[in-house]
Short mmCIF file of C-alpha atoms and ligand atoms in Angstrom, two decimals:
data_model
loop_
_atom_site.label_atom_id
_atom_site.label_comp_id
_atom_site.label_asym_id
_atom_site.label_seq_id
_atom_site.Cartn_x
_atom_site.Cartn_y
_atom_site.Cartn_z
CA MET A 1 8.63 -3.32 25.50
CA ASN A 2 10.16 -5.13 22.49
CA GLU A 3 11.90 -3.48 19.58
CA ILE A 4 8.86 -3.63 17.29
CA ALA A 5 6.58 -2.16 19.92
CA ARG A 6 9.01 0.69 20.40
CA ALA A 7 9.27 1.26 16.66
CA CYS A 8 5.47 1.32 16.38
CA GLU A 9 5.21 3.85 19.15
CA SER A 10 7.82 6.09 17.58
CA VAL A 11 6.15 5.85 14.17
CA ARG A 12 2.77 6.79 15.68
CA LEU A 13 4.27 9.88 17.27
CA ARG A 14 5.74 10.86 13.93
CA ILE A 15 2.41 10.31 12.20
CA GLN A 16 0.70 12.52 14.77
CA ALA A 17 3.29 15.27 14.39
CA ALA A 18 3.08 15.24 10.59
CA ALA A 19 -0.72 15.22 10.70
CA SER A 20 -0.91 18.09 13.16
CA ARG A 21 1.46 20.20 11.01
CA THR A 22 -1.25 20.23 8.34
CA GLY A 23 -4.28 20.15 10.62
CA ARG A 24 -5.17 16.57 9.80
CA ASP A 25 -6.72 13.98 12.06
CA PRO A 26 -4.05 11.28 12.65
CA ASN A 27 -6.81 8.69 12.72
CA SER A 28 -7.56 9.41 9.07
CA ILE A 29 -4.19 7.82 8.17
CA ARG A 30 -4.08 4.07 7.97
CA LEU A 31 -0.75 2.54 8.92
CA ILE A 32 0.02 -0.49 6.80
CA ALA A 33 2.84 -2.68 8.11
CA VAL A 34 4.78 -4.01 5.13
CA THR A 35 5.83 -7.43 6.26
CA LYS A 36 7.75 -8.76 3.25
CA THR A 37 10.72 -10.81 4.51
CA VAL A 38 9.39 -10.51 8.10
CA GLY A 39 8.60 -13.79 9.83
CA VAL A 40 5.30 -14.62 11.49
CA GLU A 41 6.60 -14.23 15.05
CA ARG A 42 7.68 -10.67 14.43
CA ILE A 43 4.47 -9.90 12.57
CA ARG A 44 2.60 -11.05 15.63
CA GLN A 45 4.58 -8.63 17.77
CA ALA A 46 3.32 -5.82 15.56
CA LEU A 47 -0.27 -7.10 15.73
CA ASP A 48 0.06 -7.16 19.48
CA VAL A 49 0.61 -3.42 19.54
CA GLY A 50 -2.29 -2.38 17.42
CA ILE A 51 -1.36 -3.04 13.82
CA TYR A 52 -4.36 -4.24 11.78
CA ASP A 53 -3.15 -3.78 8.24
CA ILE A 54 -0.51 -5.95 6.58
CA GLY A 55 1.07 -5.32 3.18
CA GLU A 56 2.85 -8.04 1.16
CA ASN A 57 4.30 -7.79 -2.32
CA ARG A 58 5.02 -11.42 -3.19
CA LEU A 59 2.25 -13.93 -3.46
CA GLN A 60 4.32 -17.01 -2.69
CA GLU A 61 5.80 -15.59 0.48
CA ALA A 62 2.45 -14.18 1.60
CA GLU A 63 0.55 -17.45 1.18
CA SER A 64 2.17 -19.38 3.99
CA LYS A 65 2.47 -16.41 6.33
CA LEU A 66 -1.11 -15.30 6.00
CA ALA A 67 -2.26 -18.88 6.46
CA SER A 68 -0.75 -18.91 9.92
CA LEU A 69 -2.31 -15.58 10.89
CA THR A 70 -5.97 -16.43 10.34
CA ASP A 71 -6.62 -16.16 14.06
CA ARG A 72 -5.95 -12.42 13.86
CA PRO A 73 -8.25 -9.65 12.69
CA ILE A 74 -6.08 -8.29 9.88
CA THR A 75 -6.79 -6.51 6.64
CA ARG A 76 -4.48 -7.80 3.92
CA HIS A 77 -3.14 -5.53 1.21
CA PHE A 78 -1.38 -6.75 -1.91
CA ILE A 79 1.14 -4.08 -2.88
CA GLY A 80 3.41 -5.86 -5.38
CA HIS A 81 3.58 -6.18 -9.12
CA LEU A 82 0.65 -8.23 -10.38
CA GLN A 83 1.07 -10.96 -12.94
CA THR A 84 -2.14 -12.07 -14.58
CA ASN A 85 -1.50 -15.76 -13.80
CA LYS A 86 -1.33 -14.92 -10.06
CA VAL A 87 -4.46 -12.81 -9.84
CA ARG A 88 -6.79 -15.65 -8.92
CA ARG A 89 -4.83 -16.47 -5.81
CA VAL A 90 -4.27 -12.81 -4.92
CA VAL A 91 -8.02 -12.19 -5.06
CA GLU A 92 -8.60 -15.14 -2.68
CA LEU A 93 -5.96 -14.05 -0.19
CA PHE A 94 -6.14 -10.26 -0.05
CA ASP A 95 -8.77 -7.72 0.97
CA TRP A 96 -7.23 -4.83 -0.93
CA ILE A 97 -5.26 -4.91 -4.16
CA GLN A 98 -3.28 -1.70 -4.34
CA SER A 99 -1.32 -2.31 -7.53
CA VAL A 100 -3.82 -2.48 -10.36
CA ASP A 101 -1.98 -0.97 -13.29
CA ARG A 102 -3.58 -2.37 -16.47
CA VAL A 103 -6.91 -3.47 -17.84
CA GLU A 104 -5.82 -7.13 -18.17
CA VAL A 105 -5.19 -7.34 -14.44
CA ALA A 106 -8.44 -5.58 -13.59
CA SER A 107 -10.39 -7.97 -15.86
CA LYS A 108 -8.83 -10.98 -14.16
CA ILE A 109 -9.83 -9.62 -10.77
CA GLN A 110 -13.38 -9.20 -12.12
CA GLN A 111 -13.27 -12.72 -13.48
CA TYR A 112 -12.16 -14.39 -10.25
CA ALA A 113 -13.78 -12.27 -7.55
CA THR A 114 -16.45 -13.97 -5.50
CA ARG A 115 -16.98 -10.84 -3.38
CA PRO A 116 -16.31 -7.12 -3.88
CA VAL A 117 -12.57 -6.36 -3.86
CA SER A 118 -11.23 -2.95 -2.83
CA VAL A 119 -8.67 -1.78 -5.37
CA LEU A 120 -6.30 1.07 -5.88
CA ILE A 121 -4.76 2.03 -9.19
CA GLU A 122 -1.00 2.29 -9.05
CA VAL A 123 0.32 5.33 -10.89
CA ASN A 124 3.90 5.53 -12.16
CA LEU A 125 4.19 9.31 -11.75
CA ALA A 126 7.83 9.62 -12.63
CA ALA A 127 7.32 7.38 -15.68
CA GLU A 128 10.19 5.11 -14.63
CA ALA A 129 10.68 2.39 -17.21
CA THR A 130 11.55 -0.29 -14.65
CA LYS A 131 8.56 0.29 -12.36
CA SER A 132 4.99 -0.95 -12.33
CA GLY A 133 2.11 1.46 -12.41
CA VAL A 134 0.07 3.06 -15.17
CA PRO A 135 1.66 6.21 -16.62
CA GLU A 136 -0.36 9.31 -15.89
CA SER A 137 -1.37 9.51 -19.58
CA GLY A 138 -3.18 6.15 -19.26
CA LEU A 139 -4.87 6.80 -15.95
CA SER A 140 -8.13 8.22 -17.23
CA ALA A 141 -8.80 5.24 -19.51
CA LEU A 142 -7.95 2.77 -16.75
CA VAL A 143 -10.20 4.54 -14.23
CA GLN A 144 -13.03 4.34 -16.74
CA ALA A 145 -12.45 0.66 -17.45
CA VAL A 146 -12.26 -0.30 -13.75
CA SER A 147 -15.27 1.81 -12.85
CA VAL A 148 -17.61 -0.42 -14.88
CA MET A 149 -16.33 -3.68 -13.40
CA PRO A 150 -18.86 -4.49 -10.69
CA ALA A 151 -16.59 -6.66 -8.50
CA LEU A 152 -13.94 -3.95 -8.24
CA GLN A 153 -14.51 -1.18 -5.76
CA LEU A 154 -12.16 1.51 -6.95
CA ARG A 155 -11.20 3.40 -3.79
CA GLY A 156 -8.18 5.46 -4.75
CA LEU A 157 -4.67 5.73 -6.08
CA MET A 158 -1.28 4.41 -5.02
CA THR A 159 2.23 5.38 -5.96
CA VAL A 160 5.82 4.36 -5.31
CA PRO A 161 8.03 7.35 -6.12
CA PRO A 162 11.68 7.03 -7.05
CA PHE A 163 14.02 6.67 -4.09
CA VAL A 164 15.74 10.01 -3.47
CA GLU A 165 18.04 11.04 -0.67
CA ASN A 166 15.92 14.01 0.37
CA PRO A 167 12.21 13.17 0.77
CA GLU A 168 11.32 16.79 0.03
CA ASP A 169 12.21 16.02 -3.58
CA VAL A 170 9.24 13.68 -3.95
CA ARG A 171 6.75 16.12 -2.46
CA PRO A 172 5.63 17.30 -5.92
CA LEU A 173 4.79 13.70 -6.85
CA PHE A 174 2.68 13.18 -3.68
CA ARG A 175 0.97 16.46 -4.42
CA ARG A 176 0.29 15.31 -7.98
CA LEU A 177 -1.26 12.06 -6.75
CA ARG A 178 -3.59 14.04 -4.53
CA GLU A 179 -4.62 16.23 -7.45
CA LEU A 180 -5.35 13.17 -9.57
CA GLY A 181 -7.35 11.67 -6.70
CA ARG A 182 -9.44 14.80 -6.56
CA GLN A 183 -9.80 14.94 -10.32
CA PHE A 184 -11.23 11.40 -10.46
CA ASP A 185 -13.06 11.70 -7.16
CA LEU A 186 -11.08 8.92 -5.53
CA PRO A 187 -10.63 9.45 -1.78
CA GLU A 188 -7.86 6.99 -0.84
CA LEU A 189 -4.20 7.91 -1.42
CA SER A 190 -1.65 5.20 -0.63
CA MET A 191 1.66 7.00 -0.60
CA GLY A 192 4.64 7.30 1.74
CA MET A 193 7.15 4.69 2.82
CA SER A 194 9.66 4.61 5.67
CA HIS A 195 11.89 7.45 4.50
CA ASP A 196 9.22 9.81 3.17
CA PHE A 197 5.95 9.11 4.99
CA GLU A 198 5.85 12.41 6.82
CA VAL A 199 5.98 14.36 3.56
CA ALA A 200 3.27 12.05 2.16
CA ILE A 201 1.04 12.72 5.19
CA GLU A 202 1.51 16.45 4.77
CA GLU A 203 0.38 16.01 1.17
CA GLY A 204 -2.73 14.05 2.06
CA ALA A 205 -1.80 10.35 2.30
CA THR A 206 -4.66 8.24 3.71
CA MET A 207 -2.54 5.09 3.79
CA ILE A 208 1.19 4.83 4.44
CA ARG A 209 3.13 1.65 3.82
CA LEU A 210 5.99 1.11 6.26
CA GLY A 211 8.43 -1.74 6.40
CA THR A 212 11.89 -0.64 7.53
CA ALA A 213 10.59 1.94 10.05
CA LEU A 214 8.74 -0.82 11.90
CA PHE A 215 10.88 -3.92 11.42
CA GLY A 216 14.35 -2.61 10.64
CA SER A 217 16.21 -3.05 7.41
CA ARG A 218 15.57 -6.06 5.22
CA PRO A 219 18.07 -8.42 3.66
CA ALA A 220 18.70 -7.38 0.04
CA ILE A 221 16.22 -9.03 -2.33
CA PRO A 222 17.88 -10.57 -5.41
C1 LIG B 1 8.69 -2.67 0.48
C2 LIG B 1 7.59 -1.73 0.14
C3 LIG B 1 7.19 -0.72 1.02
C4 LIG B 1 7.90 -0.46 2.35
O1 LIG B 1 9.18 0.05 2.18
P1 LIG B 1 10.04 0.63 3.41
O2 LIG B 1 10.90 1.60 2.76
O3 LIG B 1 10.72 -0.51 4.02
O4 LIG B 1 9.07 1.30 4.33
C5 LIG B 1 6.14 0.08 0.66
N1 LIG B 1 5.48 -0.11 -0.50
C6 LIG B 1 5.84 -1.07 -1.39
C7 LIG B 1 5.07 -1.20 -2.64
C8 LIG B 1 6.90 -1.91 -1.10
O5 LIG B 1 7.25 -2.85 -1.98
#
């Protein structure tokens, strides 16, 4: 068994354990392999052991990699910051866009979509100035705007909490995202990364986005 296969197996056991602690079905949690900086060969190793969902945050990097994986049955998730001038290409390349955070971006998706696109609204729960995501105060208006765009299938909410040493400290934010999901009747909750996914699962995550836990640590991004 290679290193990635081992990592996948260990992650699956941890997903099961976290799910069973709260009486959840582990199959209700979609594992998205975040493959930024990971080369195609290693991505294939993950696909070989039952990964079907790939997350990328940079369009340029994703373009060439996804082009060489068209022989595989993968669902592609865009999880990075969206610039309006990149939306056209993102719509062509990705099945899910998880990082809709303003009306301008949603309108561009509507403009360029040639098929229904599943989207999540990214919420900046800690209101961090340097991060993408709509602040909670703007969520209601954005949900309403997206809901009337026929090409956008609004499926849920996504969040990237601040990095903290102790994942317990972000539990209230995951809980808050779940409350907001319930309030707006949005079933999908994309929350939880390598160091905090178990807490996110306990709080109701339906999608977790893991890079480091599957592929090891990445080179620092400038
Ligand atoms: C990089 C990234 C992840 C994965 O982070 P890890 O800590 O390596 O699991 C998840 N979500 C987003 C939006 C990312 O950019």
